[in-house]
Amino acid sequence: MMLRTDKLSKRLGSFSLREISLEVARGDYYVLLGRSGAGKTQLLELICGLTSPGSGRVFLEGEDITWKKPQERGIGLVFQDLALFPHYSVKDNIMYPLRMRDLTLKERVDRVQHAAAEMNITDLLLRKPDTLSGGEKQRVALARTLVTEPRILLLDEPMASVDASLKDNIRRMLRRLNRNGLTIVHVTHDFGEAISLATRVGVMHNGRIIQEGTPAEVFNQPVNRFVARYAGIKNFFRVTFITSYNRASGITEKRTRFRLPKGIYPSAGLLIIGSSEVLLSRQGAAGIQINNIHGVIDDIVPSPTGYEITVNAGDYFYADITHREMEENNFVTGEKVIVSFRPESLRLVGEGEDKKEY
Amino acid sequence: MKGHSLFHWVFTILASLVLLFIIAPLAGMFLDSSLTEVRTTAADPDVIRSVWYTLAVAFAATLLFAVGAVPLSWIMARREFPLKKVVQGIIDLPVVLPHTAAGIALLGFISREGLLGGAAKKAGILLVNNGAGIALAMAFVSLPFLINAARDGFAAVPERTEKAALTLGASPSRIFFTVSLPQAWRSVVSGFIMMFARGMSEFGAVVIIAYHPMTAPVLIYDRFNTYGLTSARPASIIFILVALFFFILFRVLATEKREIFRREDDATD
């Protein structure tokens, strides 16, 4: 195991990190996903030793580094605001960590040149940070950290200061670093970033890691509404489960009834369904005999792939429809429609967190 | 003028009155003194000696106390500790104290019977009526200017750059000299110049500690008491001109130094 934290806790004013235990294997690309204020940056600073924990321990390659000085940990951290030294040139920024090492001038210069070539910033070496774009600064900050040959690289929102058009470049670069064997812990609030880079994902909320696993595990089997929302799911229904005539159903407080596939269900829980799996029609969708729910179109909003339609059926449903479907059906606000979906589209989300916090 | 409100005119007039209040006495002093008087006074060895002496002692005091004042300002900018506000109050105290009272307090401390004076006496140094005592008096009243300016400079340094240096393997002392101080340099130099300027113009505390050797402000006071306004005026003009010259010179040098740093940076690239 490359990095392991054992019940790491820290109180920071009214906020606290609570018993964070995470494991990052050698070569993993671990994405820590959470909203701002979830405690992601504080966790990185604890791992780096920039702040000390109230309790718990940090292990790096099996060694307990909880109380080791940050400058002796061999952990590379790239801050969200990059923290380049404004009074140094790009070259001197990258050279900075090498000045503390027992290297000849030639070795230092060679390492700077190599890192600059790797990050494609050779032509920026004489510039000052305040003359660089967000993407260039990002690459300089990465080069400055990578020359230290860190045992593990921690990235705090690395795409935050990068133009959308350059994000792909940075993503490719990070993937390449990881492929070359560098273990990376990457903090972000962006679900897309997590999906595109992670080999493992941890979802953080209110100072705790609430779910951990591969991206497929986390996004296909979210443990609660918060994680599901990250996966782009909007249709959540708190239901009570009942069985009648050997058939399971979930019933919401507003009396919406969901017919479920055969299975074992708790007495109550949260059902989710992807917006793309919700079908809209005027007569009921072809081939769907059950789960046809009457409602009224409440709102129609353009989306990147077509439209998102909100239907008020007592409970609210969100349906994604394509431009072609819209042209064929010409739905309008206020119109009566039937919301349909297959029982297999319904997923039961784990409980626990939800009961308390949502 | 079209477009300017009554508010604009009232503020312009009030601001001009304040500026006039500063300029008028100084201009009057220059206009009331003849060039011959100034030339004669400039040739007076007592005047020349006291001006140089004042500059040298003020500079030495500033330099010496900067060694402790700069770390103190960094602590005030970066560390949280109990009674921090009380410490800030102590730093600002010399600004609000009557300077003669500060001189009296300091005299008790550095006289032969005082804590510091007693220790210095054992080492064979007398602090009263001596350059060392004058330097202490100048430093006592002018230290807040350096500490507060440098503190604001350090506070403005992004803390993340210091944290980044730490993760890159730098020790705290290296971070101070390579990351914090270079970024706060402008404020530290500005505070240094203000402390120097305030120290050399100090009269109240200095006159209590040492009438002799005479600093320029004490000499001007002495001339005024002994010979009157006409005799004190040319000495004042000379001191003001010399002080202004050095004040401007240090500011220019500080700017030049930054430029040199920049050029050296580029040269190493």
XYZ file of C-alpha atoms in Angstrom:
627
model
C 0.000 0.000 0.000
C 1.420 3.385 -0.997
C -0.660 5.647 1.253
C -2.891 4.766 4.151
C -4.645 6.986 6.646
C -5.998 5.457 9.790
C -8.978 7.236 11.387
C -7.502 10.652 10.688
C -9.439 13.381 12.503
C -8.952 17.098 12.853
C -11.125 19.864 14.247
C -10.926 23.169 12.356
C -13.211 25.688 14.022
C -16.790 24.532 13.573
C -15.749 22.061 10.850
C -14.050 18.759 11.474
C -12.521 15.928 9.498
C -13.839 12.721 11.004
C -12.053 9.385 11.091
C -10.785 9.409 7.520
C -9.430 5.998 6.631
C -8.348 5.658 3.045
C -6.024 3.341 1.209
C -4.229 4.197 -1.995
C -2.351 1.368 -3.676
C 0.900 1.883 -5.549
C 0.124 3.112 -9.072
C -3.466 4.108 -8.219
C -5.057 7.258 -9.542
C -7.231 8.039 -6.566
C -9.783 10.822 -7.014
C -11.250 12.382 -3.923
C -14.568 13.865 -4.956
C -16.549 16.381 -2.943
C -18.104 19.809 -2.869
C -16.069 22.779 -1.730
C -15.982 22.820 2.046
C -16.118 19.016 2.241
C -12.632 18.959 3.800
C -10.660 17.705 0.784
C -7.901 20.319 0.939
C -7.598 19.924 4.711
C -7.138 16.191 4.216
C -4.337 16.794 1.686
C -2.640 19.188 4.104
C -2.844 16.557 6.849
C -1.312 13.947 4.560
C 1.481 16.395 3.638
C 2.107 17.349 7.239
C 1.250 21.023 6.739
C -1.209 20.607 9.589
C -1.085 17.979 12.287
C -4.032 15.699 13.031
C -6.064 15.752 16.241
C -5.981 11.969 16.142
C -5.259 9.144 13.714
C -2.197 8.254 11.694
C -0.734 8.545 8.203
C 1.376 5.793 6.635
C 3.449 6.104 3.481
C 4.773 2.831 2.072
C 4.173 1.276 5.486
C 6.137 3.932 7.382
C 4.291 5.954 10.004
C 4.838 9.574 8.897
C 2.169 11.183 11.090
C 4.662 13.354 12.943
C 7.343 13.609 10.305
C 8.259 17.097 9.040
C 6.551 17.980 5.730
C 9.911 18.645 4.035
C 11.039 15.103 4.878
C 7.977 13.162 3.721
C 8.715 12.931 0.017
C 5.134 13.875 -0.818
C 4.543 16.268 -3.708
C 1.598 18.653 -3.436
C 0.326 20.992 -6.131
C -1.985 23.569 -4.570
C -5.192 24.730 -6.182
C -3.800 28.258 -6.548
C -0.479 26.679 -7.635
C 1.557 28.851 -5.208
C 4.330 29.647 -7.679
C 6.994 31.970 -6.306
C 6.216 35.307 -7.996
C 9.723 36.726 -7.460
C 11.437 33.844 -9.286
C 11.490 33.015 -12.974
C 9.945 29.750 -14.149
C 13.427 28.229 -14.234
C 14.161 29.298 -10.657
C 10.769 28.038 -9.508
C 11.584 24.587 -10.865
C 15.165 24.810 -9.605
C 14.014 25.761 -6.089
C 13.633 22.271 -4.580
C 16.854 21.125 -6.245
C 18.908 23.784 -4.446
C 18.320 21.894 -1.182
C 19.708 18.679 -2.641
C 23.211 17.436 -2.934
C 23.446 17.897 -6.685
C 25.980 19.543 -8.963
C 24.887 22.595 -10.919
C 24.896 20.522 -14.107
C 22.647 17.891 -12.547
C 20.248 20.601 -11.392
C 20.130 22.258 -14.779
C 19.652 18.887 -16.483
C 16.751 18.032 -14.193
C 15.118 21.423 -14.807
C 15.511 20.984 -18.564
C 14.112 17.460 -18.407
C 11.080 18.486 -16.328
C 10.483 21.502 -18.575
C 10.602 19.296 -21.678
C 8.280 16.771 -20.035
C 5.748 19.515 -19.262
C 6.312 21.267 -22.584
C 7.365 24.571 -20.997
C 10.959 24.868 -22.246
C 10.175 28.155 -23.972
C 8.760 29.624 -20.737
C 11.846 29.144 -18.550
C 12.882 32.810 -18.562
C 9.392 34.146 -17.876
C 7.981 35.279 -14.540
C 4.843 33.477 -13.258
C 2.652 36.585 -13.535
C 3.138 36.579 -17.315
C 1.816 33.011 -17.738
C -1.676 31.713 -18.521
C -3.530 29.412 -16.111
C -2.552 26.295 -18.071
C 1.113 27.330 -18.266
C 1.213 28.031 -14.538
C -0.312 24.631 -13.903
C 2.442 22.917 -15.903
C 5.158 24.950 -14.133
C 3.726 23.981 -10.732
C 3.666 20.319 -11.809
C 7.252 20.517 -13.096
C 8.409 22.135 -9.837
C 6.863 19.302 -7.833
C 7.934 16.497 -10.165
C 11.650 17.422 -10.068
C 11.564 16.392 -6.405
C 10.694 12.855 -7.602
C 7.889 12.524 -5.024
C 6.827 9.119 -3.759
C 3.223 10.201 -4.277
C 1.693 13.248 -5.957
C -1.228 15.110 -4.396
C -3.204 17.470 -6.632
C -5.691 19.976 -5.252
C -8.275 20.865 -7.930
C -5.662 20.839 -10.709
C -8.131 21.890 -13.408
C -9.479 24.866 -11.477
C -7.262 27.493 -13.130
C -7.216 25.906 -16.578
C -9.338 26.977 -19.561
C -11.851 24.364 -20.691
C -9.961 23.949 -23.986
C -6.745 23.017 -22.154
C -8.267 20.605 -19.672
C -7.822 17.692 -22.061
C -4.091 18.438 -22.293
C -3.692 18.436 -18.532
C -5.789 15.277 -18.269
C -3.581 13.520 -20.835
C -0.483 14.667 -18.984
C -1.794 13.375 -15.649
C -2.808 10.068 -17.173
C 0.672 9.709 -18.684
C 2.327 10.418 -15.316
C 0.137 7.800 -13.683
C 0.836 5.278 -16.447
C 4.541 5.842 -15.835
C 4.048 4.571 -12.307
C 3.350 7.720 -10.288
C 0.704 7.267 -7.607
C -1.663 10.248 -7.654
C -4.285 11.523 -5.234
C -6.402 14.108 -7.014
C -8.962 16.268 -5.259
C -11.867 17.670 -7.277
C -15.504 18.674 -7.139
C -15.965 17.650 -10.783
C -17.606 14.304 -11.415
C -16.397 14.322 -15.061
C -12.784 14.649 -13.947
C -13.208 11.746 -11.564
C -14.705 9.484 -14.240
C -12.050 10.341 -16.805
C -9.015 9.836 -14.574
C -9.705 7.700 -11.544
C -8.821 4.108 -10.956
C -10.441 4.546 -7.545
C -12.814 7.176 -6.215
C -13.572 8.376 -2.706
C -16.560 10.649 -2.173
C -16.165 13.129 0.638
C -18.932 14.985 2.404
C -18.956 17.019 5.621
C -15.471 15.888 6.612
C -16.056 12.182 6.000
C -15.489 9.735 3.185
C -18.975 8.407 2.539
C -18.226 6.016 -0.319
C -15.143 4.496 -1.867
C -14.528 2.140 -4.769
C -13.892 1.986 -8.500
C -15.680 4.697 -10.507
C -18.144 2.075 -11.803
C -18.961 0.865 -8.287
C -19.411 4.339 -6.887
C -21.482 5.764 -9.703
C -23.586 2.698 -10.444
C -24.291 1.836 -6.824
C -24.291 5.152 -5.002
C -24.762 4.766 -1.269
C -26.918 7.837 -0.949
C -28.585 10.767 -2.638
C -25.451 12.927 -2.400
C -23.290 10.458 -4.327
C -26.089 9.750 -6.796
C -26.450 13.451 -7.471
C -22.755 13.525 -8.330
C -23.422 10.812 -10.898
C -25.902 13.157 -12.539
C -29.024 11.448 -11.155
C -31.929 13.719 -10.281
C -34.810 11.315 -9.771
C -34.839 10.332 -6.094
C -37.813 8.871 -4.308
C -38.009 7.980 -0.657
C -40.350 5.021 -0.487
C -41.879 2.491 1.835
C -41.656 -1.018 0.413
C -44.671 -3.287 0.376
C -45.395 -6.665 -1.143
C -48.788 -7.554 -2.554
C -49.732 -10.526 -4.772
C -46.113 -11.615 -4.659
C -45.044 -8.363 -6.272
C -42.819 -5.721 -4.621
C -43.703 -2.030 -4.780
C -42.320 1.171 -3.348
C -44.773 3.915 -2.358
C -43.798 7.551 -1.796
C -45.431 9.922 0.675
C -47.292 11.472 -2.285
C -48.685 8.004 -3.070
C -46.652 7.462 -6.245
C -46.300 3.699 -6.674
C -43.237 2.094 -8.206
C -43.482 -1.550 -9.338
C -40.209 -3.254 -8.636
C -38.441 -6.319 -9.994
C -38.338 -9.371 -7.744
C -35.861 -9.006 -4.926
C -35.329 -8.446 -1.263
C -36.159 -4.971 -0.024
C -35.927 -3.257 3.341
C -39.003 -1.668 4.909
C -38.039 1.770 3.555
C -35.374 3.210 1.296
C -34.406 5.494 -1.545
C -35.127 4.647 -5.189
C -33.273 6.345 -8.015
C -33.704 6.310 -11.754
C -31.534 7.922 -14.425
C -33.152 10.812 -16.339
C -32.350 9.082 -19.638
C -34.334 6.030 -18.518
C -37.495 8.042 -17.887
C -39.726 7.963 -21.009
C -42.438 10.507 -21.807
C -45.466 9.942 -24.006
C -49.102 10.923 -24.339
C -50.498 7.379 -24.426
C -47.905 5.421 -22.448
C -44.606 4.137 -23.763
C -44.752 1.120 -26.044
C -43.880 -2.167 -24.360
C -44.093 -0.848 -20.803
C -47.122 -2.324 -19.034
C -46.423 -1.117 -15.514
C -44.885 2.031 -14.067
C -46.943 4.410 -16.207
C -47.528 7.502 -14.081
C -49.710 10.453 -15.072
C -48.389 13.963 -14.653
C -48.169 17.474 -16.078
C -45.102 19.024 -17.741
C -43.805 21.628 -15.326
C -40.704 22.885 -17.165
C -38.704 22.291 -20.347
C -35.017 23.278 -20.282
C -32.473 22.869 -23.122
C -29.603 20.510 -22.285
C -26.395 19.610 -24.154
C -28.056 16.534 -25.689
C -31.593 17.884 -26.153
C -34.010 18.867 -23.416
C -34.616 18.131 -19.758
C -38.308 17.960 -18.994
C -39.676 18.200 -15.465
C -42.983 16.455 -14.856
C -45.128 17.043 -11.807
C -46.821 13.761 -10.943
C -47.237 14.514 -7.254
C -43.577 13.646 -7.069
C -41.323 15.347 -9.620
C -39.716 13.340 -12.436
C -36.861 14.516 -14.650
C -36.614 13.099 -18.178
C -33.855 13.673 -20.728
C -35.163 13.637 -24.300
C -33.288 14.097 -27.549
C -33.895 16.871 -30.114
C -35.468 14.267 -32.415
C -37.902 13.052 -29.729
C -38.826 16.671 -29.061
C -39.462 17.319 -32.767
C -41.625 14.199 -32.997
C -43.689 14.877 -29.855
C -43.560 18.647 -29.571
C -44.096 18.635 -25.788
C -45.219 21.907 -24.209
C -45.362 23.145 -20.638
C -48.676 22.420 -18.906
C -49.431 19.420 -21.093
C -50.601 16.114 -19.560
C -48.152 13.268 -20.172
C -47.402 9.757 -18.992
C -44.075 9.037 -17.339
C -42.926 5.465 -18.005
C -39.931 3.396 -17.005
C -38.981 -0.241 -16.744
C -38.814 -1.794 -13.258
C -35.206 -2.798 -13.972
C -34.286 0.889 -14.339
C -35.083 1.489 -10.683
C -32.134 1.172 -8.322
C -32.221 0.962 -4.575
C -29.705 3.250 -2.900
C -28.016 2.337 0.365
C -29.283 3.927 3.522
C -27.638 5.172 6.699
C -26.194 8.540 5.741
C -29.428 9.570 4.118
C -31.540 9.109 7.179
C -29.372 11.418 9.158
C -28.198 14.048 6.765
C -30.465 14.528 3.792
C -15.435 73.431 -14.257
C -18.341 71.550 -15.756
C -19.100 68.151 -14.260
C -17.585 68.733 -10.807
C -20.005 68.676 -7.891
C -20.007 70.791 -4.776
C -18.682 67.718 -2.961
C -15.618 67.696 -5.250
C -14.873 71.380 -4.609
C -15.337 71.185 -0.830
C -12.977 68.190 -0.618
C -10.405 69.818 -2.904
C -10.355 72.983 -0.797
C -10.113 71.060 2.496
C -7.299 68.879 1.122
C -5.435 71.929 -0.196
C -5.664 73.640 3.208
C -4.052 70.651 4.899
C -1.248 70.497 2.314
C -0.740 74.246 2.678
C -0.480 73.808 6.438
C 2.458 71.413 5.897
C 4.160 73.398 3.155
C 3.699 76.965 4.437
C 5.941 76.868 7.545
C 8.697 75.071 5.649
C 8.472 77.437 2.689
C 8.402 80.394 5.078
C 11.551 79.180 6.774
C 13.365 78.904 3.442
C 12.141 82.324 2.297
C 13.043 84.048 5.583
C 16.661 82.835 5.507
C 19.286 84.370 3.264
C 21.639 82.210 1.219
C 24.599 83.807 3.017
C 23.244 82.746 6.396
C 22.769 79.179 5.163
C 26.277 79.111 3.642
C 27.864 80.415 6.851
C 25.991 77.873 8.952
C 26.918 75.085 6.531
C 30.571 75.907 7.166
C 30.087 75.686 10.936
C 31.939 72.507 12.035
C 29.525 71.965 14.974
C 26.548 71.917 12.617
C 28.251 69.611 10.105
C 29.395 67.235 12.834
C 25.954 67.037 14.459
C 24.194 66.375 11.141
C 26.555 63.547 10.194
C 26.459 62.215 13.730
C 22.638 62.158 13.704
C 22.512 60.353 10.372
C 25.113 57.788 11.427
C 23.527 57.032 14.798
C 20.004 56.840 13.315
C 21.209 54.483 10.587
C 23.116 52.287 13.049
C 20.104 52.150 15.392
C 17.793 51.168 12.528
C 20.173 48.522 11.214
C 20.833 47.045 14.651
C 17.205 46.897 15.710
C 16.051 45.575 12.320
C 17.786 42.303 13.246
C 15.146 41.717 15.920
C 12.311 43.835 14.523
C 11.988 41.916 11.234
C 11.573 38.503 12.933
C 9.095 40.107 15.359
C 7.062 41.476 12.452
C 7.071 38.043 10.783
C 5.804 36.460 14.018
C 3.080 39.107 14.271
C 2.026 38.412 10.677
C 2.172 34.621 10.727
C 1.685 33.261 14.220
C -1.340 33.160 16.462
C -0.606 33.145 20.163
C -2.251 34.172 23.433
C -2.178 37.911 24.170
C -1.198 38.764 20.589
C -3.274 41.941 20.770
C -1.450 42.959 23.937
C 1.881 42.449 22.152
C 0.634 44.610 19.262
C -0.340 47.259 21.804
C 3.158 47.150 23.303
C 4.674 47.592 19.822
C 2.490 50.665 19.200
C 3.107 52.138 22.651
C 6.085 54.380 21.686
C 3.882 56.137 19.112
C 1.358 57.285 21.710
C 3.781 58.057 24.563
C 4.984 61.659 24.977
C 8.564 61.350 23.753
C 10.022 63.124 26.748
C 8.198 60.598 28.939
C 9.655 57.827 26.788
C 13.076 59.396 27.335
C 12.555 59.472 31.108
C 11.469 55.820 31.114
C 14.437 54.862 28.980
C 16.812 56.869 31.151
C 15.785 54.831 34.172
C 16.502 51.693 32.210
C 19.895 52.666 30.800
C 21.324 54.803 33.615
C 24.056 53.239 35.751
C 21.429 52.137 38.272
C 19.110 50.754 35.587
C 18.856 47.162 34.400
C 20.562 47.627 31.024
C 22.777 50.536 32.114
C 24.054 48.532 35.077
C 24.940 45.575 32.869
C 26.597 47.880 30.307
C 28.561 49.599 33.065
C 30.001 46.266 34.136
C 31.170 45.831 30.538
C 32.756 49.286 30.743
C 30.141 51.062 28.569
C 28.234 54.156 29.625
C 24.942 54.529 27.799
C 23.912 57.991 29.008
C 25.403 61.024 27.224
C 26.755 58.659 24.653
C 25.999 57.553 21.064
C 24.748 54.144 22.248
C 22.166 55.807 24.512
C 21.092 58.145 21.683
C 20.681 55.158 19.355
C 18.502 53.438 21.973
C 16.348 56.560 22.346
C 15.959 56.888 18.568
C 15.103 53.192 18.232
C 12.631 53.294 21.114
C 10.418 55.882 19.456
C 10.833 54.746 15.830
C 10.655 50.927 16.050
C 6.863 50.744 15.472
C 7.339 52.196 11.973
C 9.575 49.319 10.896
C 7.708 46.569 12.744
C 4.259 47.558 11.494
C 5.319 48.128 7.874
C 7.219 44.828 7.753
C 4.338 43.005 9.478
C 1.911 44.231 6.791
C 4.415 43.141 4.132
C 4.741 39.626 5.554
C 0.968 39.361 6.021
C 0.517 40.152 2.317
C 2.786 37.268 1.259
C 0.531 34.383 0.136
C 0.892 31.771 2.866
C 0.487 29.058 0.238
C 3.878 29.974 -1.281
C 5.477 29.302 2.115
C 3.586 26.022 2.467
C 4.585 25.041 -1.072
C 8.243 25.672 -0.226
C 7.848 23.432 2.816
C 6.503 20.553 0.721
C 9.361 21.136 -1.748
C 11.825 20.359 1.026
C 12.845 23.806 2.313
C 13.506 24.391 5.997
C 11.612 27.194 7.791
C 14.688 29.458 7.834
C 15.282 28.889 4.135
C 11.640 29.664 3.439
C 11.958 32.916 5.370
C 14.989 34.091 3.394
C 14.024 32.761 -0.047
C 10.232 33.065 -0.103
C 8.840 35.343 2.623
C 11.468 38.100 2.825
C 11.902 38.602 -0.946
C 8.144 38.987 -1.342
C 7.848 41.339 1.651
C 11.040 43.197 0.728
C 9.337 46.371 -0.451
C 7.451 46.823 2.831
C 10.493 45.949 4.954
C 12.640 48.539 3.157
C 9.883 51.088 3.358
C 9.606 50.461 7.117
C 13.388 50.666 7.431
C 13.423 54.088 5.775
C 10.545 55.330 7.912
C 12.268 54.131 11.085
C 15.519 55.788 10.027
C 13.733 59.051 9.179
C 11.756 59.064 12.426
C 14.823 58.167 14.476
C 17.058 60.925 13.121
C 14.395 63.570 13.684
C 13.783 62.533 17.292
C 14.292 65.259 19.877
C 12.230 64.579 23.039
C 13.627 61.218 24.039
C 17.161 61.994 22.819
C 17.506 65.236 24.769
C 16.655 63.417 28.003
C 19.256 60.718 27.354
C 22.033 62.927 25.978
C 22.310 66.658 25.500
C 25.849 65.982 24.397
C 27.073 64.757 21.977
C 24.554 66.935 20.178
C 22.299 65.461 17.508
C 20.990 67.887 14.898
C 17.528 68.341 16.501
C 19.183 69.064 19.873
C 21.627 71.481 18.221
C 18.742 73.347 16.536
C 16.987 73.602 19.900
C 20.227 74.762 21.529
C 20.770 77.445 18.871
C 17.186 78.625 19.279
C 17.490 78.827 23.070
C 20.890 80.547 22.999
C 20.769 82.797 19.953
C 17.127 82.908 18.840
C 15.108 82.114 15.748
C 17.422 83.650 13.140
C 20.302 81.459 14.273
C 18.234 78.255 14.550
C 16.638 78.695 11.122
C 19.702 78.068 8.838
C 20.697 75.016 10.915
C 17.158 73.676 10.504
C 17.298 74.242 6.741
C 20.580 72.362 6.442
C 19.293 69.445 8.498
C 16.034 69.266 6.539
C 17.916 69.321 3.207
C 20.393 66.634 4.268
C 17.652 64.481 5.779
C 15.543 64.829 2.639
C 18.541 63.962 0.471
C 19.192 60.723 2.371
C 15.507 59.901 2.605
C 15.170 60.177 -1.183
C 18.504 58.427 -1.778
C 17.474 55.382 0.283
C 14.160 55.175 -1.516
C 15.900 55.331 -4.898
C 18.489 52.770 -3.799
C 15.741 50.443 -2.601
C 14.058 50.671 -6.000
C 17.404 50.222 -7.768
C 18.111 47.181 -5.637
C 14.893 45.557 -6.761
C 15.813 46.295 -10.352
C 19.267 44.757 -9.809
C 17.641 41.639 -8.287
C 15.464 41.399 -11.366
C 18.430 41.765 -13.715
C 20.447 39.196 -11.756
C 17.503 36.848 -11.984
C 17.419 37.256 -15.727
C 21.197 36.952 -15.989
C 21.198 33.575 -14.256
C 18.589 32.346 -16.748
